[in-house]
PDB file of C-alpha atoms in Angstrom:
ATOM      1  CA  UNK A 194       8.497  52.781  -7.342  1.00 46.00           C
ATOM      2  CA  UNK A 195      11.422  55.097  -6.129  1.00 49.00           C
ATOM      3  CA  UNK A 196      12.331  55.280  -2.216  1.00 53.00           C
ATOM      4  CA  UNK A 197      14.213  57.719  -0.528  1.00 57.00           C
ATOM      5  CA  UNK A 198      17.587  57.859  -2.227  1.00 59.00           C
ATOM      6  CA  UNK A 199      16.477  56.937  -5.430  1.00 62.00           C
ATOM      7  CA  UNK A 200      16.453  53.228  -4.405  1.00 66.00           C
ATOM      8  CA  UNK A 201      13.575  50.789  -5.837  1.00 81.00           C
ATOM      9  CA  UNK A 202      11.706  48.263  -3.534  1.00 81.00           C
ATOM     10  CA  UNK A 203      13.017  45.728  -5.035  1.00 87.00           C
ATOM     11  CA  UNK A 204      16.881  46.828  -4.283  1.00 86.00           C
ATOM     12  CA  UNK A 205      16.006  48.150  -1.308  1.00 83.00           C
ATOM     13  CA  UNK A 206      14.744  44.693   0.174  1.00 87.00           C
ATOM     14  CA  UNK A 207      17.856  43.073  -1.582  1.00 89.00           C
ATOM     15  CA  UNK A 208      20.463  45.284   0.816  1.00 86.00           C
ATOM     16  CA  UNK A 209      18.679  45.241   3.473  1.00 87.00           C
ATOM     17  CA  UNK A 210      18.808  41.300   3.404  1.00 90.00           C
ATOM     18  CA  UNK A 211      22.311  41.480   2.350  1.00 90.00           C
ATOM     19  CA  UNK A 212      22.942  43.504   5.460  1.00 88.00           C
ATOM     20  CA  UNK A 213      21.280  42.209   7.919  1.00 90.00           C
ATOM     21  CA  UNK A 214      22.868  38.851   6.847  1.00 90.00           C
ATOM     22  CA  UNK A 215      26.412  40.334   7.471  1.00 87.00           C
ATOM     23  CA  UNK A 216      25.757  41.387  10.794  1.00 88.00           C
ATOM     24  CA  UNK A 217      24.353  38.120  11.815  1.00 88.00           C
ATOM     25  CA  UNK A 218      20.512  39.423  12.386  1.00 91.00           C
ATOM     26  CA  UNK A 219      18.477  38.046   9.082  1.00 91.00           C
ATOM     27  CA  UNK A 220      16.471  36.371  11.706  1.00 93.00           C
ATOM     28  CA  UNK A 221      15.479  39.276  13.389  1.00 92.00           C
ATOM     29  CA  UNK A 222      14.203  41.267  10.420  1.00 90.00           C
ATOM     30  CA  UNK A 223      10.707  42.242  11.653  1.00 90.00           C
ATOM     31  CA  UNK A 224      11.341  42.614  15.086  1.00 92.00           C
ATOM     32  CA  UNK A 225      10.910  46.256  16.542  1.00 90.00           C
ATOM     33  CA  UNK A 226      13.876  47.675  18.008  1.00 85.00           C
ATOM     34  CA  UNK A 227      12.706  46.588  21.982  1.00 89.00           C
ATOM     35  CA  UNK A 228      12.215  43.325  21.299  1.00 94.00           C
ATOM     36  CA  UNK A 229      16.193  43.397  20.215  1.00 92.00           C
ATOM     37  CA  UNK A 230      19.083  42.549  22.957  1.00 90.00           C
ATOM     38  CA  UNK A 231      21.685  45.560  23.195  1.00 86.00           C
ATOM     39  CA  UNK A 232      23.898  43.342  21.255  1.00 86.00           C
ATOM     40  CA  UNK A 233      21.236  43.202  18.330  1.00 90.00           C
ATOM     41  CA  UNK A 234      20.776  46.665  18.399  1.00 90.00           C
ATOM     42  CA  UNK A 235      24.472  47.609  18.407  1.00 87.00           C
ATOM     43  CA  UNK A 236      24.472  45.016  15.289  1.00 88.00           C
ATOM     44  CA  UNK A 237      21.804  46.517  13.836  1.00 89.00           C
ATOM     45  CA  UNK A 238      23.526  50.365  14.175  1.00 89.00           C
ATOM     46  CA  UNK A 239      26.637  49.201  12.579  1.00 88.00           C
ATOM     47  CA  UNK A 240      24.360  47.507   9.602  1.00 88.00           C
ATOM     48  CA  UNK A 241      22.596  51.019   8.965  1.00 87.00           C
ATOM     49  CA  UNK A 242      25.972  52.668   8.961  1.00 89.00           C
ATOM     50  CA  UNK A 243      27.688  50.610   6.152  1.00 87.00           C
ATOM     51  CA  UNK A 244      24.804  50.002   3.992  1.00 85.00           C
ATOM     52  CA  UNK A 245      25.103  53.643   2.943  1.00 84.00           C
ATOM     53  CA  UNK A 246      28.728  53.255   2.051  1.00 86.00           C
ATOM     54  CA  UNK A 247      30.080  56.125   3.436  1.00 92.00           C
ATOM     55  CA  UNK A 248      34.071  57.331   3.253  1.00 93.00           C
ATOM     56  CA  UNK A 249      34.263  57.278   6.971  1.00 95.00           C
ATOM     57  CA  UNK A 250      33.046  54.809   9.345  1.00 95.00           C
ATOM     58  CA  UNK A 251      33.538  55.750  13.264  1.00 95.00           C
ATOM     59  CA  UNK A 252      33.105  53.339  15.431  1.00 94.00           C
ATOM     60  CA  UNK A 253      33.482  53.999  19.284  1.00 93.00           C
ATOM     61  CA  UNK A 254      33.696  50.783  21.021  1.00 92.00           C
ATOM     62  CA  UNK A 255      31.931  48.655  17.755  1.00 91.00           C
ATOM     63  CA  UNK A 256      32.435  45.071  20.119  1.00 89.00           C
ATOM     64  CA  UNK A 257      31.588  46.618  23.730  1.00 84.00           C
ATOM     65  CA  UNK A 258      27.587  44.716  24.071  1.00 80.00           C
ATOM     66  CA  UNK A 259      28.795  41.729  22.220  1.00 87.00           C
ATOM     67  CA  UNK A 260      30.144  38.267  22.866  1.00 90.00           C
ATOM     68  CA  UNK A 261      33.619  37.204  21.724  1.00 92.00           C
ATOM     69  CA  UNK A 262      32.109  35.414  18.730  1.00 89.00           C
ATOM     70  CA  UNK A 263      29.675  38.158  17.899  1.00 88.00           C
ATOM     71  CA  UNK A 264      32.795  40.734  18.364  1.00 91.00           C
ATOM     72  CA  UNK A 265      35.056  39.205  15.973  1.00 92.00           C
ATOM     73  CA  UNK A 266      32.031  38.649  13.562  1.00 89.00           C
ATOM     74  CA  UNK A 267      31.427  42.562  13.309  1.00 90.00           C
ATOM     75  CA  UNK A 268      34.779  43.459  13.123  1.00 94.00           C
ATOM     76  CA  UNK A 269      35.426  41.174  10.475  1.00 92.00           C
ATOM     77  CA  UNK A 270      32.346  43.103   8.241  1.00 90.00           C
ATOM     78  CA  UNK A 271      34.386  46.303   9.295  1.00 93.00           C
ATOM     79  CA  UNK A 272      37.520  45.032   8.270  1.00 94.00           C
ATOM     80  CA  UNK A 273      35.998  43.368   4.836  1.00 92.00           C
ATOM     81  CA  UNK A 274      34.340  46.878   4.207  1.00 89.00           C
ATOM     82  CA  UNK A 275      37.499  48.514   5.039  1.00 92.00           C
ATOM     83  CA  UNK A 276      39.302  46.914   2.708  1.00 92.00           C
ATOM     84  CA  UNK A 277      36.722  45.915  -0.020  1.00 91.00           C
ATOM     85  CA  UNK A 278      35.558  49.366  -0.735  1.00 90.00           C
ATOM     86  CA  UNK A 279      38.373  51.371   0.425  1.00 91.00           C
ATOM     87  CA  UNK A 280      36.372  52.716   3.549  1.00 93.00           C
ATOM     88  CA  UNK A 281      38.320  54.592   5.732  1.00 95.00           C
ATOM     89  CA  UNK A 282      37.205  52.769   9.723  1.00 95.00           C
ATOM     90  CA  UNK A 283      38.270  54.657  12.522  1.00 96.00           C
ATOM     91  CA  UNK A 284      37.951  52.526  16.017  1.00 95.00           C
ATOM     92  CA  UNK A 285      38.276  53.760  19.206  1.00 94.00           C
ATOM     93  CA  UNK A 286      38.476  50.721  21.478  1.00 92.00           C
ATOM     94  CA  UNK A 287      40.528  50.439  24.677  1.00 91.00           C
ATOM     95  CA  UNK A 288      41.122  46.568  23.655  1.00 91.00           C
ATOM     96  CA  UNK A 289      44.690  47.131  22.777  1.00 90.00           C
ATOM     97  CA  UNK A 290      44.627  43.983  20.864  1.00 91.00           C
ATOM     98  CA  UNK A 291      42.657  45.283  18.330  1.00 94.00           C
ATOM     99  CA  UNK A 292      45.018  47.896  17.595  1.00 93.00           C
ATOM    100  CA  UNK A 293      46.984  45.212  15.343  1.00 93.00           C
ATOM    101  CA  UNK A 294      43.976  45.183  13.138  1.00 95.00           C
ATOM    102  CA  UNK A 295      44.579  48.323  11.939  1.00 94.00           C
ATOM    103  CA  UNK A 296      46.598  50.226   9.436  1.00 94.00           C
ATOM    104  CA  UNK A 297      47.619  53.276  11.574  1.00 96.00           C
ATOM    105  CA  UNK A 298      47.328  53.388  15.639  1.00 96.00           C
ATOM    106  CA  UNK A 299      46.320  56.271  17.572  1.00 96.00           C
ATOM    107  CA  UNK A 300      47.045  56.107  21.135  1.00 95.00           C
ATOM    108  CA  UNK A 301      45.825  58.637  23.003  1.00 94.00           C
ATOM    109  CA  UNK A 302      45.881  58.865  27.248  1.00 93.00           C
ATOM    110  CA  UNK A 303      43.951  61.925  28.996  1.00 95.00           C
ATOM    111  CA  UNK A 304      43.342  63.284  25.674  1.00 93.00           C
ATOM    112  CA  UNK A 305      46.378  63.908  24.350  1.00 97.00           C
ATOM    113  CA  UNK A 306      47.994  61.852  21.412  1.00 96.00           C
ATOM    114  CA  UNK A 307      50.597  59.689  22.941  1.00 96.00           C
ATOM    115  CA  UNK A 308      52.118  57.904  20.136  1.00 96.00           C
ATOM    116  CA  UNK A 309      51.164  57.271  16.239  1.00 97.00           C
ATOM    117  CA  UNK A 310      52.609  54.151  14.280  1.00 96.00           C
ATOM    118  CA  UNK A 311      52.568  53.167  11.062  1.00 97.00           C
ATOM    119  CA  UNK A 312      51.457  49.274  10.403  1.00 96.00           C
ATOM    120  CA  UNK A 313      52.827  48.107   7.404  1.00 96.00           C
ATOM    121  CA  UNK A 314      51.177  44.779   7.807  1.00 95.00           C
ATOM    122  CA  UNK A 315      47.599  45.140   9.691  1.00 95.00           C
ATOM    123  CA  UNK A 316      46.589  41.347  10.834  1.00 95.00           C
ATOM    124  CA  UNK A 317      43.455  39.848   9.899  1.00 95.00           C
ATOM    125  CA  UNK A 318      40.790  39.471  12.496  1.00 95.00           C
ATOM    126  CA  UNK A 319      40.770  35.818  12.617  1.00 94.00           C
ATOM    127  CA  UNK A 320      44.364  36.687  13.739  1.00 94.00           C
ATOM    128  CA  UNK A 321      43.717  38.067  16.769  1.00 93.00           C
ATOM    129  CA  UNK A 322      42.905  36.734  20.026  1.00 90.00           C
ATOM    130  CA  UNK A 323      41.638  38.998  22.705  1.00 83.00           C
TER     131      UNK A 323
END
């Protein structure tokens, strides 16, 4: 049997596991959405994003309801989907230490574009401490 998208059961239920195992939450698979913290459910937002491959991801503040550990989990995913499947991610964040994760940096104060650079060598998130 076909689901929306074209997708059998059988898939389906296979990405859906795969996804909630990248963002941490295969645990939490039948829980409704108010039994999940706000961490879970940011988790959970970013999970339904990628798992329909899109070009463009955009993220605004993807690490704001989550722990350090959490945090660098999820932006690892980002950064593995980023570069796995050529997915363009665009972060806003106003951890400037993130910035270094990235392959172009868009700083912008009051709304204006301040300054754009060019990273010709975008660190890995394990990298980075923040």
């Amino acid at each position: 049997m076909l689901y929306k998208g074209g997708v059998a059961k059988k898939e389906r239920e296979r990405l859906v596991n795969k996804y909630l195992d990248l963002v941490g939450l295969k645990s939490k698979k039948n829980r409704m959405p108010s039994e999940l913290s706000g961490g879970q459910q940011q988790r959970t937002a970013i999970g339904r994003a990628i798992i329909k491959n899109p070009d463009i991801l955009l993220c605004d503040e993807p690490t704001g309801a989550l722990d350090y550990k959490t945090g660098k989990q999820v932006l690892k995913v980002l950064q593995d989907m980023s570069r796995e499947r050529n997915m363009t991610v665009v972060m806003i964040t106003h951890n400037g230490a993130l910035a270094n994760m990235g392959q172009k940096i868009i700083k912008v104060r009051s709304g204006h574009i301040e300054d754009v650079i060019v990273n010709e060598h975008p660190q890995n998130i394990e990298e980075i401490e923040y």
